[in-house]
mmCIF file of C-alpha atoms and ligand atoms in Angstrom:
data_model
loop_
_atom_site.group_PDB
_atom_site.id
_atom_site.type_symbol
_atom_site.label_atom_id
_atom_site.label_comp_id
_atom_site.label_asym_id
_atom_site.label_seq_id
_atom_site.Cartn_x
_atom_site.Cartn_y
_atom_site.Cartn_z
ATOM 1 C CA UNK P 1455 93.973 67.577 125.729
ATOM 2 C CA UNK P 1456 93.749 70.487 123.288
ATOM 3 C CA UNK P 1457 93.464 68.112 120.325
ATOM 4 C CA UNK P 1458 89.751 67.583 120.992
ATOM 5 C CA UNK P 1459 89.243 71.353 120.829
ATOM 6 C CA UNK P 1460 91.149 71.666 117.553
ATOM 7 C CA UNK P 1461 89.214 68.716 116.075
ATOM 8 C CA UNK P 1462 85.910 70.339 117.041
ATOM 9 C CA UNK P 1463 86.963 73.653 115.504
ATOM 10 C CA UNK P 1464 87.974 71.860 112.285
ATOM 11 C CA UNK P 1465 84.577 70.122 112.205
ATOM 12 C CA UNK P 1466 82.764 73.442 112.730
ATOM 13 C CA UNK P 1467 84.926 75.099 110.057
ATOM 14 C CA UNK P 1468 83.822 72.589 107.430
ATOM 15 C CA UNK P 1469 80.193 73.283 108.305
ATOM 16 C CA UNK P 1470 80.618 77.077 108.219
ATOM 17 C CA UNK P 1471 82.498 76.812 104.923
ATOM 18 C CA UNK P 1472 79.612 74.862 103.444
ATOM 19 C CA UNK P 1473 77.131 77.476 104.706
ATOM 20 C CA UNK P 1474 79.178 80.308 103.173
ATOM 21 C CA UNK P 1475 78.839 78.610 99.831
ATOM 22 C CA UNK P 1476 75.063 78.722 99.884
ATOM 23 C CA UNK P 1477 73.982 81.275 102.468
ATOM 24 C CA UNK P 1478 72.249 84.483 101.514
ATOM 25 C CA UNK P 1479 73.837 87.456 103.205
ATOM 26 C CA UNK P 1480 70.828 89.160 104.709
ATOM 27 C CA UNK P 1481 71.066 91.335 107.803
ATOM 28 C CA UNK P 1482 68.913 90.422 110.782
ATOM 29 C CA UNK P 1483 67.292 93.114 112.966
ATOM 30 C CA UNK P 1484 69.773 92.298 115.728
ATOM 31 C CA UNK P 1485 73.205 93.663 116.663
ATOM 32 C CA UNK P 1486 75.983 92.019 118.656
ATOM 33 C CA UNK P 1487 77.365 93.394 121.910
ATOM 34 C CA UNK P 1488 79.792 95.617 120.025
ATOM 35 C CA UNK P 1489 76.880 97.122 118.134
ATOM 36 C CA UNK P 1490 77.758 95.459 114.817
ATOM 37 C CA UNK P 1491 74.709 94.585 112.711
ATOM 38 C CA UNK P 1492 74.356 90.776 112.505
ATOM 39 C CA UNK P 1493 74.100 88.785 109.333
ATOM 40 C CA UNK P 1494 72.173 85.523 109.440
ATOM 41 C CA UNK P 1495 75.512 83.772 108.751
ATOM 42 C CA UNK P 1496 77.043 85.463 111.840
ATOM 43 C CA UNK P 1497 74.406 83.884 114.078
ATOM 44 C CA UNK P 1498 74.492 80.499 112.329
ATOM 45 C CA UNK P 1499 78.291 80.229 112.495
ATOM 46 C CA UNK P 1500 78.270 81.351 116.135
ATOM 47 C CA UNK P 1501 75.833 78.558 117.030
ATOM 48 C CA UNK P 1502 77.911 75.967 115.144
ATOM 49 C CA UNK P 1503 81.108 76.807 117.064
ATOM 50 C CA UNK P 1504 79.252 77.204 120.395
ATOM 51 C CA UNK P 1505 77.513 73.811 120.110
ATOM 52 C CA UNK P 1506 80.608 71.749 119.221
ATOM 53 C CA UNK P 1507 82.795 73.399 121.870
ATOM 54 C CA UNK P 1508 80.333 73.165 124.784
ATOM 55 C CA UNK P 1509 80.065 69.401 124.210
ATOM 56 C CA UNK P 1510 83.717 68.903 125.162
ATOM 57 C CA UNK P 1511 84.713 67.707 128.658
ATOM 58 C CA UNK P 1512 87.833 69.881 128.618
ATOM 59 C CA UNK P 1513 85.881 73.094 127.923
ATOM 60 C CA UNK P 1514 84.155 74.846 130.796
ATOM 61 C CA UNK P 1515 82.809 77.776 128.790
ATOM 62 C CA UNK P 1516 82.928 79.851 125.661
ATOM 63 C CA UNK P 1517 82.783 83.527 124.855
ATOM 64 C CA UNK P 1518 82.027 84.913 121.448
ATOM 65 C CA UNK P 1519 82.011 88.242 119.687
ATOM 66 C CA UNK P 1520 78.347 87.447 118.971
ATOM 67 C CA UNK P 1521 77.422 86.788 122.633
ATOM 68 C CA UNK P 1522 77.012 89.401 125.390
ATOM 69 C CA UNK P 1523 78.377 87.218 128.180
ATOM 70 C CA UNK P 1524 80.528 84.135 128.783
ATOM 71 C CA UNK P 1525 78.451 80.957 128.352
ATOM 72 C CA UNK P 1526 79.422 78.274 130.864
ATOM 73 C CA UNK P 1527 78.468 74.626 130.590
ATOM 74 C CA UNK P 1528 75.713 73.658 133.027
ATOM 75 C CA UNK P 1529 78.141 71.490 134.946
ATOM 76 C CA UNK P 1530 80.877 74.117 134.948
ATOM 77 C CA UNK P 1531 82.871 72.149 137.505
ATOM 78 C CA UNK P 1532 84.032 70.063 134.545
ATOM 79 C CA UNK P 1533 86.566 71.455 132.135
ATOM 80 C CA UNK P 1534 89.152 74.169 132.584
ATOM 81 C CA UNK P 1535 89.450 75.865 129.190
ATOM 82 C CA UNK P 1536 87.455 78.857 128.008
ATOM 83 C CA UNK P 1537 87.445 79.218 124.218
ATOM 84 C CA UNK P 1538 86.970 82.781 122.969
ATOM 85 C CA UNK P 1539 86.120 83.137 119.302
ATOM 86 C CA UNK P 1540 84.966 85.422 116.561
ATOM 87 C CA UNK P 1541 82.899 82.934 114.559
ATOM 88 C CA UNK P 1542 82.917 84.895 111.320
ATOM 89 C CA UNK P 1543 85.286 87.813 111.129
ATOM 90 C CA UNK P 1544 84.822 90.088 108.132
ATOM 91 C CA UNK P 1545 81.170 89.255 107.540
ATOM 92 C CA UNK P 1546 80.680 92.825 106.274
ATOM 93 C CA UNK P 1547 82.804 91.953 103.195
ATOM 94 C CA UNK P 1548 81.485 88.441 102.601
ATOM 95 C CA UNK P 1549 78.784 89.780 100.229
ATOM 96 C CA UNK P 1550 81.654 90.966 97.980
ATOM 97 C CA UNK P 1551 82.993 87.393 97.989
ATOM 98 C CA UNK P 1552 86.143 88.495 99.840
ATOM 99 C CA UNK P 1553 87.939 85.919 101.983
ATOM 100 C CA UNK P 1554 86.801 85.844 105.626
ATOM 101 C CA UNK P 1555 87.769 83.864 108.696
ATOM 102 C CA UNK P 1556 87.056 82.534 112.165
ATOM 103 C CA UNK P 1557 89.443 83.384 115.001
ATOM 104 C CA UNK P 1558 89.842 81.508 118.282
ATOM 105 C CA UNK P 1559 91.836 81.677 121.497
ATOM 106 C CA UNK P 1560 92.061 78.936 124.136
ATOM 107 C CA UNK P 1561 92.412 80.371 127.640
ATOM 108 C CA UNK P 1562 93.370 78.233 130.636
ATOM 109 C CA UNK P 1563 90.700 78.775 133.295
ATOM 110 C CA UNK P 1564 90.359 82.542 132.933
ATOM 111 C CA UNK P 1565 90.133 85.082 130.153
ATOM 112 C CA UNK P 1566 93.406 86.969 130.334
ATOM 113 C CA UNK P 1567 96.316 87.273 127.919
ATOM 114 C CA UNK P 1568 98.674 85.521 130.342
ATOM 115 C CA UNK P 1569 96.312 82.483 130.348
ATOM 116 C CA UNK P 1570 96.184 82.181 126.567
ATOM 117 C CA UNK P 1571 97.771 78.793 125.786
ATOM 118 C CA UNK P 1572 96.870 78.311 122.116
ATOM 119 C CA UNK P 1573 95.136 80.167 119.310
ATOM 120 C CA UNK P 1574 94.426 80.001 115.629
ATOM 121 C CA UNK P 1575 92.188 80.899 112.766
ATOM 122 C CA UNK P 1576 90.215 79.390 109.903
ATOM 123 C CA UNK P 1577 90.488 81.001 106.473
ATOM 124 C CA UNK P 1578 87.508 80.635 104.125
ATOM 125 C CA UNK P 1579 89.192 81.541 100.855
ATOM 126 C CA UNK P 1580 90.053 79.896 97.562
ATOM 127 C CA UNK P 1581 90.841 76.961 99.836
ATOM 128 C CA UNK P 1582 89.607 76.108 103.323
ATOM 129 C CA UNK P 1583 92.632 76.372 105.631
ATOM 130 C CA UNK P 1584 93.318 76.424 109.350
ATOM 131 C CA UNK P 1585 96.324 77.708 111.289
ATOM 132 C CA UNK P 1586 96.941 76.532 114.864
ATOM 133 C CA UNK P 1587 99.576 78.007 117.193
ATOM 134 C CA UNK P 1588 100.824 76.250 120.315
ATOM 135 C CA UNK P 1589 104.630 75.960 120.498
ATOM 136 C CA UNK P 1590 104.877 76.774 116.781
ATOM 137 C CA UNK P 1591 102.463 77.814 114.022
ATOM 138 C CA UNK P 1592 101.035 74.883 112.035
ATOM 139 C CA UNK P 1593 99.263 75.411 108.715
ATOM 140 C CA UNK P 1594 96.705 72.918 107.259
ATOM 141 C CA UNK P 1595 94.478 72.791 104.174
ATOM 142 C CA UNK P 1596 91.225 70.833 103.895
ATOM 143 C CA UNK P 1597 91.164 68.778 100.677
ATOM 144 C CA UNK P 1598 87.530 67.722 100.916
ATOM 145 C CA UNK P 1599 88.369 64.538 102.780
ATOM 146 C CA UNK P 1600 90.979 65.416 105.413
ATOM 147 C CA UNK P 1601 93.085 68.256 106.842
ATOM 148 C CA UNK P 1602 96.570 68.051 105.316
ATOM 149 C CA UNK P 1603 99.555 69.613 107.092
ATOM 150 C CA UNK P 1604 101.268 72.121 104.757
ATOM 151 C CA UNK P 1605 104.043 73.336 107.052
ATOM 152 C CA UNK P 1606 104.944 75.819 109.783
ATOM 153 C CA UNK P 1607 104.546 79.566 109.335
ATOM 154 C CA UNK P 1608 107.673 81.557 110.254
ATOM 155 C CA UNK P 1609 108.323 85.281 109.815
ATOM 156 C CA UNK P 1610 111.606 86.672 108.476
ATOM 157 C CA UNK P 1611 113.350 89.547 110.254
ATOM 158 C CA UNK P 1612 111.772 91.973 107.741
ATOM 159 C CA UNK P 1613 109.064 91.878 105.044
ATOM 160 C CA UNK P 1614 107.651 94.269 102.426
ATOM 161 C CA UNK P 1615 103.861 94.175 102.955
ATOM 162 C CA UNK P 1616 101.943 96.993 104.606
ATOM 163 C CA UNK P 1617 98.354 96.455 105.813
ATOM 164 C CA UNK P 1618 97.270 99.825 107.311
ATOM 165 C CA UNK P 1619 93.811 99.690 108.953
ATOM 166 C CA UNK P 1620 91.700 102.408 110.478
ATOM 167 C CA UNK P 1621 90.090 105.540 109.071
ATOM 168 C CA UNK P 1622 93.010 107.357 107.448
ATOM 169 C CA UNK P 1623 91.602 110.855 108.006
ATOM 170 C CA UNK P 1624 91.545 110.011 111.741
ATOM 171 C CA UNK P 1625 95.111 108.686 111.961
ATOM 172 C CA UNK P 1626 97.391 110.453 114.439
ATOM 173 C CA UNK P 1627 100.241 112.406 112.824
ATOM 174 C CA UNK P 1628 103.018 110.040 113.981
ATOM 175 C CA UNK P 1629 101.068 107.117 112.527
ATOM 176 C CA UNK P 1630 100.594 108.843 109.175
ATOM 177 C CA UNK P 1631 104.352 109.493 108.978
ATOM 178 C CA UNK P 1632 105.145 105.852 109.881
ATOM 179 C CA UNK P 1633 102.804 104.348 107.263
ATOM 180 C CA UNK P 1634 103.951 106.807 104.565
ATOM 181 C CA UNK P 1635 107.631 106.093 105.317
ATOM 182 C CA UNK P 1636 107.103 102.360 104.738
ATOM 183 C CA UNK P 1637 105.440 103.025 101.377
ATOM 184 C CA UNK P 1638 108.312 105.360 100.438
ATOM 185 C CA UNK P 1639 110.653 102.415 101.140
ATOM 186 C CA UNK P 1640 108.738 100.338 98.599
ATOM 187 C CA UNK P 1641 106.339 98.398 100.848
ATOM 188 C CA UNK P 1642 103.334 97.004 98.980
ATOM 189 C CA UNK P 1643 99.785 97.871 100.092
ATOM 190 C CA UNK P 1644 97.930 94.671 101.013
ATOM 191 C CA UNK P 1645 94.671 95.468 102.844
ATOM 192 C CA UNK P 1646 91.307 93.775 102.148
ATOM 193 C CA UNK P 1647 89.414 94.786 105.307
ATOM 194 C CA UNK P 1648 89.461 91.189 106.491
ATOM 195 C CA UNK P 1649 91.736 90.710 109.498
ATOM 196 C CA UNK P 1650 92.235 86.974 108.894
ATOM 197 C CA UNK P 1651 93.267 87.084 105.203
ATOM 198 C CA UNK P 1652 95.304 90.285 105.740
ATOM 199 C CA UNK P 1653 97.317 88.770 108.600
ATOM 200 C CA UNK P 1654 97.526 85.332 106.972
ATOM 201 C CA UNK P 1655 99.041 87.008 103.900
ATOM 202 C CA UNK P 1656 101.843 88.528 106.008
ATOM 203 C CA UNK P 1657 102.492 85.196 107.748
ATOM 204 C CA UNK P 1658 102.592 83.227 104.474
ATOM 205 C CA UNK P 1659 104.737 85.827 102.661
ATOM 206 C CA UNK P 1660 107.143 85.920 105.612
ATOM 207 C CA UNK P 1661 106.796 89.425 106.949
ATOM 208 C CA UNK P 1662 105.440 92.979 106.939
ATOM 209 C CA UNK P 1663 103.186 95.087 109.151
ATOM 210 C CA UNK P 1664 99.466 94.996 109.950
ATOM 211 C CA UNK P 1665 98.220 97.951 111.963
ATOM 212 C CA UNK P 1666 94.886 98.961 113.426
ATOM 213 C CA UNK P 1667 95.961 101.909 115.592
ATOM 214 C CA UNK P 1668 94.382 104.273 118.059
ATOM 215 C CA UNK P 1669 92.708 106.967 115.938
ATOM 216 C CA UNK P 1670 90.900 110.220 116.717
ATOM 217 C CA UNK P 1671 87.568 108.495 116.040
ATOM 218 C CA UNK P 1672 88.496 105.200 117.780
ATOM 219 C CA UNK P 1673 91.082 105.829 120.558
ATOM 220 C CA UNK P 1674 91.016 102.122 121.569
ATOM 221 C CA UNK P 1675 91.194 100.895 117.981
ATOM 222 C CA UNK P 1676 88.498 98.588 116.641
ATOM 223 C CA UNK P 1677 89.692 95.017 117.008
ATOM 224 C CA UNK P 1678 88.555 93.047 120.078
ATOM 225 C CA UNK P 1679 91.185 91.928 122.567
ATOM 226 C CA UNK P 1680 89.936 88.463 123.556
ATOM 227 C CA UNK P 1681 88.605 87.228 120.205
ATOM 228 C CA UNK P 1682 90.938 88.908 117.674
ATOM 229 C CA UNK P 1683 93.947 90.768 119.088
ATOM 230 C CA UNK P 1684 95.310 88.356 121.723
ATOM 231 C CA UNK P 1685 94.908 85.252 119.480
ATOM 232 C CA UNK P 1686 96.837 86.911 116.637
ATOM 233 C CA UNK P 1687 99.422 88.354 119.040
ATOM 234 C CA UNK P 1688 100.067 84.786 120.249
ATOM 235 C CA UNK P 1689 100.378 83.533 116.657
ATOM 236 C CA UNK P 1690 102.771 86.298 115.554
ATOM 237 C CA UNK P 1691 105.043 85.761 118.556
ATOM 238 C CA UNK P 1692 105.147 81.988 117.942
ATOM 239 C CA UNK P 1693 106.067 82.795 114.312
ATOM 240 C CA UNK P 1694 109.071 84.842 115.581
ATOM 241 C CA UNK P 1695 107.389 88.191 115.044
ATOM 242 C CA UNK P 1696 106.046 90.711 117.559
ATOM 243 C CA UNK P 1697 102.687 92.215 118.536
ATOM 244 C CA UNK P 1698 102.353 95.532 120.379
ATOM 245 C CA UNK P 1699 99.817 98.307 121.008
ATOM 246 C CA UNK P 1700 102.358 100.914 119.862
ATOM 247 C CA UNK P 1701 104.411 100.783 123.034
ATOM 248 C CA UNK P 1702 103.529 97.655 125.059
ATOM 249 C CA UNK P 1703 103.604 93.942 124.253
ATOM 250 C CA UNK P 1704 99.934 93.099 123.677
ATOM 251 C CA UNK P 1705 100.101 89.824 125.637
ATOM 252 C CA UNK P 1706 101.251 91.763 128.723
ATOM 253 C CA UNK P 1707 98.044 93.823 128.775
ATOM 254 C CA UNK P 1708 95.053 93.314 131.060
ATOM 255 C CA UNK P 1709 91.511 93.996 129.899
ATOM 256 C CA UNK P 1710 88.551 95.483 131.802
ATOM 257 C CA UNK P 1711 85.652 94.146 129.753
ATOM 258 C CA UNK P 1712 84.787 91.161 127.583
ATOM 259 C CA UNK P 1713 84.391 93.111 124.337
ATOM 260 C CA UNK P 1714 87.148 95.664 124.849
ATOM 261 C CA UNK P 1715 89.149 96.646 121.763
ATOM 262 C CA UNK P 1716 92.868 97.474 121.648
ATOM 263 C CA UNK P 1717 95.106 99.342 119.210
ATOM 264 C CA UNK P 1718 97.288 96.669 117.610
ATOM 265 C CA UNK P 1719 100.381 96.190 115.453
ATOM 266 C CA UNK P 1720 101.425 92.721 114.232
ATOM 267 C CA UNK P 1721 104.576 92.184 112.213
ATOM 268 C CA UNK P 1722 108.103 90.990 111.730
ATOM 269 C CA UNK P 1723 110.738 92.412 114.058
ATOM 270 C CA UNK P 1724 112.100 95.163 111.795
ATOM 271 C CA UNK P 1725 108.638 96.675 111.234
ATOM 272 C CA UNK P 1726 107.674 96.488 114.913
ATOM 273 C CA UNK P 1727 110.888 98.323 115.809
ATOM 274 C CA UNK P 1728 109.823 101.071 113.390
ATOM 275 C CA UNK P 1729 106.444 101.244 115.163
ATOM 276 C CA UNK P 1730 108.137 101.546 118.572
ATOM 277 C CA UNK P 1731 110.265 104.445 117.261
ATOM 278 C CA UNK P 1732 107.227 106.178 115.755
ATOM 279 C CA UNK P 1733 105.230 105.815 119.002
ATOM 280 C CA UNK P 1734 108.076 106.685 121.408
HETATM 281 P P1 P6P G 3281 88.005 98.823 108.625
HETATM 282 C C1 P6P G 3281 86.130 93.311 109.871
HETATM 283 O O1 P6P G 3281 84.913 93.998 110.100
HETATM 284 C C2 P6P G 3281 87.123 93.748 110.928
HETATM 285 O O2 P6P G 3281 86.625 93.477 112.201
HETATM 286 C C3 P6P G 3281 88.459 93.052 110.706
HETATM 287 O O3 P6P G 3281 88.298 91.818 110.086
HETATM 288 C C4 P6P G 3281 89.225 94.028 109.827
HETATM 289 O O4 P6P G 3281 90.623 93.973 110.018
HETATM 290 C C5 P6P G 3281 88.662 95.382 110.268
HETATM 291 O O5 P6P G 3281 87.354 95.149 110.787
HETATM 292 C C6 P6P G 3281 88.551 96.322 109.084
HETATM 293 O O6 P6P G 3281 88.115 97.561 109.617
HETATM 294 O O7 P6P G 3281 87.750 99.969 109.567
HETATM 295 O O8 P6P G 3281 89.326 98.932 107.883
HETATM 296 O O9 P6P G 3281 86.849 98.522 107.707
#
């Protein structure tokens, strides 16, 4: 039943990838519901994903980082999945030709972490790739003709990559000490400002820590629960890692609003234990 959703996302990904190759990166006069300025490519990619997903019988609605509200199919009696997505995450760095991505979460009937049944992301990089998590985390590359399965992504107990997000001058003291202690242990800094490539890197290399914490200037972090945080929390747990807000398992949390952000830590088990100690 979910295969039709994954096939539609793969189809949309090919179209967005083609657009990225030729699109000019001009800002429109509009902003999305989080207040982010919108690039033309943000709106175009949003419409591509929205159109292919709302055609499916199994989908009753979609919600997007680029849309204010949930969009239900006219006949919303049909379908039971709501697909939440960020159609183009990292569009603010696409003009620098950095890798960017699309993130999606498939929710069964209602938008809550406990109803998230699958998630994944598309990576528009040197290669076009997609990662889909259900019972495990499957990794595919598009070779221009078809999507080829590369393998499953699994995290080791510990890694050596550190991807510290957030405005450093606004980090809380315990967070500063945590991040510094990992660097003093020899962790390598790997942070591009693109959530998808930064997290994909940790998954492919087998471990490490990505953090976008609560800061003095953003107490609820920056990354959006439904479209970014919950989908990656699902992926990291299926890859034998963990995902917390500093204290709590992210997928145990409830949200109050569609575009709510959450502080988030994704990593292999050793690094998440260090976060729990630092945030005790
Ligand atoms: P900062 C991109 O705009 C994004 O939403 C994520 O892809 C990324 O992890 C984060 O923001 C980067 O934020 O504050 O480090 O620029």
